[in-house]
């Protein structure tokens, strides 16, 4: 069986080498030394001013909305993982969907202004598959209408635009360090902001809003992460260059071998390099996608309809709404296997099967 994804695991001895210290210190969670060390190392690796290591990417989104004190409507994309929309609803705000661009698959910046009302407080956009949104355009729109911007950068670990970390854009960016991600800490998330005041607030929100032994600054939650998760993050960081190199090589191989498939790839931002977080393809027809998916399944090859269905039609707590580009792309997109342990030979086999199925 070839799964669609498989978590990277560092050598067990490396993980174990941190455990003695944890046992000696008996400090298991609550901003421990390893979690703090991970934050510093990630800050350096990602070239960002500040970041916080939190429970997961979903809690990071909720904390971002809370810390910015957002109310009313938040403009967002229907082509994302459920957490992007559910966090908005969870925080008592209303998601207002805007259709996506058919090439980048990100929110169509040209359609945002038409969705702004007097109740709009923010834009929450996803860098889909790690591919940067039109950050400069979105920034201009936000400034013009006095809106906050949150980027759901769950997929964007290591992505840069014009040499600058993608996490530096917007008021706050969030990232997921879930086990299935390119870089992970089993469960985990990041909050990144350039604003030191906002960072302080986010740090307080992460720790129940506690300001002293007997005092509270604000409403908070438990967004902390543990020393054991930090260890996985620290250990995996030693391998990140190797992981990225391998995933990029596999991506190039897929690209080379699938040139004649009746499908296309999303178009990546011109000033940025693909971080190989996923390998999505958009088939010419849903029928061909379903046929390929079924045959790959019969050959024990996992794929994922990521993202399907559109969030604007799928969620029982929202009135269904149709967006032509999202509905169309969501029906035809399929992610192929991509993970560190996947071999070039396996990629070749997947590509051979796809081309054979298409021609049958
Ligand atoms: C776009 C997007 N946003 C948010 C999340 C949530 O992250 P987590 O699973 O770490 O809570 C994910 C997870 O897959 C995601 O893909």
Coordinates of C-alpha atoms and ligand atoms in Angstrom, one line a residue:
X1 CA 0.0 0.0 0.0
X2 CA 1.3 3.5 -0.9
X3 CA -0.6 6.0 1.3
X4 CA -1.2 9.6 0.1
X5 CA 1.0 10.8 3.0
X6 CA 3.2 9.4 5.7
X7 CA 4.7 11.3 8.6
X8 CA 8.5 11.7 8.6
X9 CA 10.1 10.1 11.7
X10 CA 13.6 11.1 12.8
X11 CA 16.0 8.3 14.1
X12 CA 14.6 7.2 17.4
X13 CA 17.9 7.8 19.2
X14 CA 17.7 11.5 18.4
X15 CA 14.2 11.8 19.9
X16 CA 15.4 9.8 22.9
X17 CA 18.5 11.9 23.4
X18 CA 16.2 14.7 24.6
X19 CA 14.2 12.6 27.1
X20 CA 16.8 12.4 29.9
X21 CA 16.7 16.2 30.3
X22 CA 12.9 16.2 30.5
X23 CA 13.0 13.6 33.2
X24 CA 15.7 15.5 35.1
X25 CA 13.9 18.8 34.9
X26 CA 10.4 17.2 35.4
X27 CA 9.1 20.1 33.2
X28 CA 6.7 18.6 30.8
X29 CA 4.7 21.5 29.4
X30 CA 3.8 25.2 30.0
X31 CA 6.4 27.0 27.9
X32 CA 9.3 24.6 28.9
X33 CA 12.9 25.1 27.8
X34 CA 12.6 22.8 24.8
X35 CA 9.4 24.5 23.5
X36 CA 11.2 27.8 23.9
X37 CA 14.3 26.5 22.2
X38 CA 12.1 25.3 19.3
X39 CA 10.6 28.7 19.0
X40 CA 14.0 30.3 18.7
X41 CA 15.3 27.8 16.2
X42 CA 12.2 28.1 14.0
X43 CA 12.4 31.9 14.2
X44 CA 16.0 31.7 12.9
X45 CA 15.2 29.0 10.3
X46 CA 12.2 30.8 8.9
X47 CA 13.7 34.3 9.2
X48 CA 10.8 35.8 11.1
X49 CA 10.9 38.3 14.0
X50 CA 8.5 36.5 16.4
X51 CA 6.6 33.3 16.6
X52 CA 4.7 31.2 19.1
X53 CA 4.6 27.4 19.3
X54 CA 1.0 26.4 20.0
X55 CA -1.3 23.3 20.3
X56 CA -2.2 23.0 16.6
X57 CA -3.1 25.0 13.5
X58 CA -6.8 25.2 14.4
X59 CA -6.3 26.7 17.8
X60 CA -3.7 29.1 16.2
X61 CA -6.5 30.3 13.9
X62 CA -9.0 30.7 16.8
X63 CA -6.4 32.6 18.8
X64 CA -5.6 34.9 15.9
X65 CA -9.2 35.8 15.5
X66 CA -9.6 36.3 19.3
X67 CA -6.4 38.4 19.7
X68 CA -7.4 40.7 16.8
X69 CA -10.8 41.1 18.5
X70 CA -12.6 40.4 15.2
X71 CA -16.4 40.7 15.0
X72 CA -19.0 40.5 12.3
X73 CA -18.0 39.2 8.9
X74 CA -14.7 37.7 7.9
X75 CA -14.0 37.3 4.2
X76 CA -12.5 33.9 3.4
X77 CA -12.1 31.2 0.9
X78 CA -14.4 28.2 0.3
X79 CA -11.4 26.2 -1.0
X80 CA -9.5 25.2 2.1
X81 CA -9.5 22.7 5.0
X82 CA -12.6 22.9 7.3
X83 CA -10.6 24.5 10.1
X84 CA -10.3 27.8 8.2
X85 CA -14.1 28.3 8.2
X86 CA -14.9 26.5 11.4
X87 CA -12.5 28.8 13.4
X88 CA -14.4 31.8 12.1
X89 CA -17.8 30.3 13.2
X90 CA -16.3 29.1 16.5
X91 CA -15.2 32.6 17.3
X92 CA -18.8 33.9 16.7
X93 CA -18.0 35.6 13.4
X94 CA -19.7 35.0 10.0
X95 CA -17.7 33.7 7.1
X96 CA -18.3 35.5 3.8
X97 CA -17.0 33.4 1.0
X98 CA -15.3 34.8 -2.1
X99 CA -14.6 32.5 -5.1
X100 CA -11.0 31.4 -5.9
X101 CA -8.7 32.1 -8.8
X102 CA -8.7 29.2 -11.2
X103 CA -4.9 29.2 -11.6
X104 CA -3.5 29.7 -8.1
X105 CA -6.6 28.2 -6.4
X106 CA -6.2 30.9 -3.8
X107 CA -9.0 33.5 -2.9
X108 CA -9.5 35.7 -6.0
X109 CA -8.2 39.0 -4.7
X110 CA -10.0 40.8 -7.6
X111 CA -13.3 39.7 -6.1
X112 CA -12.7 40.6 -2.5
X113 CA -13.8 44.3 -2.6
X114 CA -17.3 43.4 -3.9
X115 CA -17.8 41.2 -0.7
X116 CA -16.9 44.0 1.8
X117 CA -19.7 45.4 3.8
X118 CA -19.9 47.7 6.8
X119 CA -19.8 44.6 9.0
X120 CA -16.5 43.2 7.5
X121 CA -13.7 43.1 10.0
X122 CA -11.0 41.0 8.3
X123 CA -9.8 38.8 5.5
X124 CA -8.8 35.2 6.3
X125 CA -7.1 33.7 3.3
X126 CA -5.4 30.3 2.9
X127 CA -2.1 29.9 1.0
X128 CA -3.5 26.8 -0.7
X129 CA -1.0 23.9 -0.8
X130 CA 1.6 26.5 0.4
X131 CA 1.2 28.6 -2.7
X132 CA 1.2 32.3 -1.7
X133 CA -1.9 34.4 -2.1
X134 CA -1.6 37.8 -3.8
X135 CA -0.3 39.2 -0.6
X136 CA 0.5 42.7 -1.9
X137 CA -3.0 43.2 -3.5
X138 CA -4.7 41.8 -0.3
X139 CA -2.7 44.1 1.8
X140 CA -3.7 47.2 -0.3
X141 CA -7.4 46.2 -0.1
X142 CA -7.1 45.7 3.7
X143 CA -5.5 49.0 4.3
X144 CA -8.0 50.8 2.1
X145 CA -10.9 49.4 4.0
X146 CA -9.3 49.2 7.4
X147 CA -9.5 45.4 7.7
X148 CA -7.2 43.0 9.5
X149 CA -5.6 40.1 7.6
X150 CA -5.0 36.6 8.8
X151 CA -3.2 34.1 6.6
X152 CA -3.9 30.4 7.1
X153 CA -0.4 29.4 6.2
X154 CA -1.0 25.8 7.5
X155 CA 0.7 24.4 4.3
X156 CA 3.4 27.1 3.9
X157 CA 6.3 26.0 6.0
X158 CA 9.5 27.4 4.5
X159 CA 7.8 29.3 1.7
X160 CA 9.2 32.7 0.8
X161 CA 8.1 35.5 -1.5
X162 CA 10.8 37.6 -3.0
X163 CA 13.2 36.2 -0.4
X164 CA 10.9 37.1 2.5
X165 CA 9.1 34.5 4.6
X166 CA 5.4 34.2 3.6
X167 CA 4.7 34.1 7.4
X168 CA 5.6 37.8 7.5
X169 CA 2.6 38.9 5.6
X170 CA -0.8 40.0 7.1
X171 CA -1.3 40.9 10.7
X172 CA -1.0 37.3 11.8
X173 CA 0.0 34.1 10.0
X174 CA -0.8 30.6 11.3
X175 CA 0.9 27.3 10.4
X176 CA 0.1 23.7 11.2
X177 CA 2.8 21.3 12.4
X178 CA 0.4 18.3 12.2
X179 CA 2.1 14.9 11.6
X180 CA 1.0 14.9 8.0
X181 CA 2.7 18.2 7.2
X182 CA 6.0 18.7 5.5
X183 CA 7.5 19.7 8.8
X184 CA 5.8 18.5 12.0
X185 CA 5.8 18.2 15.8
X186 CA 3.2 15.4 15.8
X187 CA 0.5 17.9 16.8
X188 CA 1.4 21.6 16.8
X189 CA 0.9 25.0 15.3
X190 CA 2.6 28.3 14.9
X191 CA 1.5 31.9 15.2
X192 CA 3.6 34.5 13.5
X193 CA 3.3 38.3 13.7
X194 CA 5.6 41.2 13.2
X195 CA 3.8 43.3 15.9
X196 CA 5.4 42.9 19.4
X197 CA 2.2 44.1 21.1
X198 CA 0.1 41.6 19.3
X199 CA 2.7 38.9 20.1
X200 CA 2.4 39.7 23.8
X201 CA -1.4 39.4 23.6
X202 CA -1.2 36.1 21.7
X203 CA 1.2 34.8 24.4
X204 CA -1.3 35.8 27.0
X205 CA -4.2 34.2 25.1
X206 CA -2.2 31.0 24.8
X207 CA -1.9 30.9 28.6
X208 CA -5.6 31.4 29.7
X209 CA -5.2 35.2 29.7
X210 CA -3.2 34.8 33.0
X211 CA -1.1 37.9 33.8
X212 CA 0.2 36.9 37.3
X213 CA -0.4 34.4 40.1
X214 CA -3.8 35.9 40.9
X215 CA -4.6 38.2 38.0
X216 CA -6.0 37.9 34.4
X217 CA -5.5 40.3 31.5
X218 CA -8.1 38.9 29.1
X219 CA -10.1 36.0 27.9
X220 CA -7.7 33.2 27.0
X221 CA -7.5 29.4 26.4
X222 CA -5.0 26.6 26.6
X223 CA -3.0 27.0 23.5
X224 CA 0.3 25.6 25.0
X225 CA 2.2 22.7 23.6
X226 CA 4.3 20.2 25.4
X227 CA 8.0 19.4 25.7
X228 CA 7.5 16.0 24.0
X229 CA 6.0 17.7 20.9
X230 CA 8.8 20.2 21.0
X231 CA 11.3 17.3 20.9
X232 CA 9.7 16.0 17.7
X233 CA 9.9 19.5 16.2
X234 CA 13.6 19.9 17.3
X235 CA 14.5 16.5 15.9
X236 CA 12.7 17.0 12.6
X237 CA 14.3 20.4 12.1
X238 CA 17.7 18.6 11.8
X239 CA 16.3 16.9 8.7
X240 CA 14.3 19.7 7.1
X241 CA 16.8 20.4 4.3
X242 CA 16.9 16.6 3.4
X243 CA 13.1 16.3 3.6
X244 CA 12.6 19.4 1.3
X245 CA 15.2 18.2 -1.2
X246 CA 13.6 14.8 -1.5
X247 CA 10.0 16.1 -1.8
X248 CA 11.1 18.6 -4.5
X249 CA 12.9 15.8 -6.4
X250 CA 9.7 13.7 -6.3
X251 CA 7.6 16.7 -7.4
X252 CA 9.9 17.3 -10.4
X253 CA 9.7 13.6 -11.3
X254 CA 5.8 13.7 -11.2
X255 CA 5.9 16.9 -13.4
X256 CA 8.2 15.2 -15.9
X257 CA 6.3 12.0 -16.1
X258 CA 2.8 13.4 -16.2
X259 CA 3.3 15.9 -19.0
X260 CA 0.8 13.9 -21.2
X261 CA -1.9 13.4 -18.6
X262 CA -5.1 15.2 -19.3
X263 CA -4.7 17.3 -16.2
X264 CA -2.9 20.5 -15.1
X265 CA -1.1 21.8 -12.0
X266 CA -2.0 24.9 -10.0
X267 CA 0.1 27.8 -11.1
X268 CA 2.6 28.8 -8.3
X269 CA 3.2 32.4 -7.4
X270 CA 5.8 33.9 -9.7
X271 CA 8.1 35.2 -7.0
X272 CA 8.1 32.1 -4.9
X273 CA 9.4 28.5 -5.0
X274 CA 7.0 25.5 -4.4
X275 CA 7.7 23.9 -1.0
X276 CA 6.4 20.5 -2.2
X277 CA 3.9 20.3 0.6
X278 CA 1.4 18.5 -1.6
X279 CA 1.1 17.2 -5.2
X280 CA -2.3 18.3 -6.4
X281 CA -3.4 17.9 -10.0
X282 CA -6.6 19.2 -11.7
X283 CA -8.0 16.7 -14.2
X284 CA -9.7 17.9 -17.3
X285 CA -12.9 16.2 -16.2
X286 CA -14.3 14.9 -12.9
X287 CA -15.0 11.6 -14.7
X288 CA -11.3 11.1 -15.5
X289 CA -10.3 12.0 -12.0
X290 CA -12.8 9.5 -10.5
X291 CA -11.6 6.8 -12.9
X292 CA -7.9 7.4 -12.1
X293 CA -8.7 7.5 -8.3
X294 CA -10.5 4.3 -8.5
X295 CA -7.8 2.5 -10.4
X296 CA -5.1 3.8 -8.1
X297 CA -7.1 2.5 -5.2
X298 CA -7.4 -0.9 -6.8
X299 CA -3.6 -0.9 -7.0
X300 CA -3.4 0.1 -3.4
X301 CA -2.3 3.6 -4.0
X302 CA -3.9 6.3 -1.8
X303 CA -5.0 9.7 -3.1
X304 CA -7.0 12.5 -1.5
X305 CA -9.7 14.8 -2.8
X306 CA -8.2 17.7 -1.1
X307 CA -10.2 20.0 -0.9
X308 CA -13.6 18.5 -1.7
X309 CA -16.3 19.4 -1.3
X310 CA -16.3 23.2 -1.3
X311 CA -16.6 24.5 2.3
X312 CA -19.5 26.7 1.0
X313 CA -21.6 23.7 0.3
X314 CA -20.4 21.1 2.8
X315 CA -20.9 22.4 6.3
X316 CA -24.2 21.6 8.1
X317 CA -23.9 24.9 10.1
X318 CA -23.9 27.1 7.0
X319 CA -26.4 27.7 4.3
X320 CA -25.1 26.1 1.1
X321 CA -23.8 28.6 -1.5
X322 CA -22.3 27.9 -4.9
X323 CA -19.2 29.5 -6.3
X324 CA -18.5 28.4 -9.9
X325 CA -14.7 28.2 -9.9
X326 CA -14.5 26.5 -6.5
X327 CA -17.3 24.0 -7.3
X328 CA -15.6 23.1 -10.6
X329 CA -12.0 22.8 -9.2
X330 CA -13.1 20.9 -6.1
X331 CA -14.7 18.3 -8.3
X332 CA -11.6 17.7 -10.4
X333 CA -8.7 18.1 -8.0
X334 CA -6.8 15.1 -6.6
X335 CA -3.6 15.0 -4.4
X336 CA -1.2 12.2 -5.3
X337 CA 1.1 10.5 -2.8
X338 CA 4.0 12.7 -1.6
X339 CA 6.1 12.0 1.4
X340 CA 9.8 11.6 2.4
X341 CA 9.9 7.8 2.1
X342 CA 8.2 7.7 -1.3
X343 CA 10.7 6.5 -3.9
X344 CA 11.3 7.7 -7.5
X345 CA 10.3 4.2 -8.7
X346 CA 7.0 4.4 -6.9
X347 CA 6.4 7.8 -8.5
X348 CA 7.2 6.3 -11.9
X349 CA 4.7 3.4 -11.2
X350 CA 2.0 5.8 -10.2
X351 CA 2.5 7.9 -13.3
X352 CA 2.6 4.8 -15.6
X353 CA -0.7 3.7 -14.1
X354 CA -2.3 7.1 -14.5
X355 CA -1.3 7.4 -18.1
X356 CA -2.5 3.8 -18.8
X357 CA -5.9 4.5 -17.2
X358 CA -6.3 7.7 -19.1
X359 CA -5.7 5.8 -22.4
X360 CA -8.0 2.9 -21.7
Ligands
LIG1 C1 -5.5 24.9 5.4 C2 -5.5 24.3 6.8 N1 -5.8 25.1 7.8 C3 -5.8 24.6 9.1 C4 -5.5 23.3 9.4 C5 -5.6 22.8 10.8 O1 -4.3 22.5 11.3 P1 -4.3 21.4 12.5 O2 -4.6 20.1 12.0 O3 -2.8 21.6 13.0 O4 -5.2 21.9 13.6 C6 -5.1 22.5 8.4 C7 -4.8 21.1 8.7 O5 -4.7 20.2 7.8 C8 -5.1 22.9 7.0 O6 -4.8 22.2 6.0

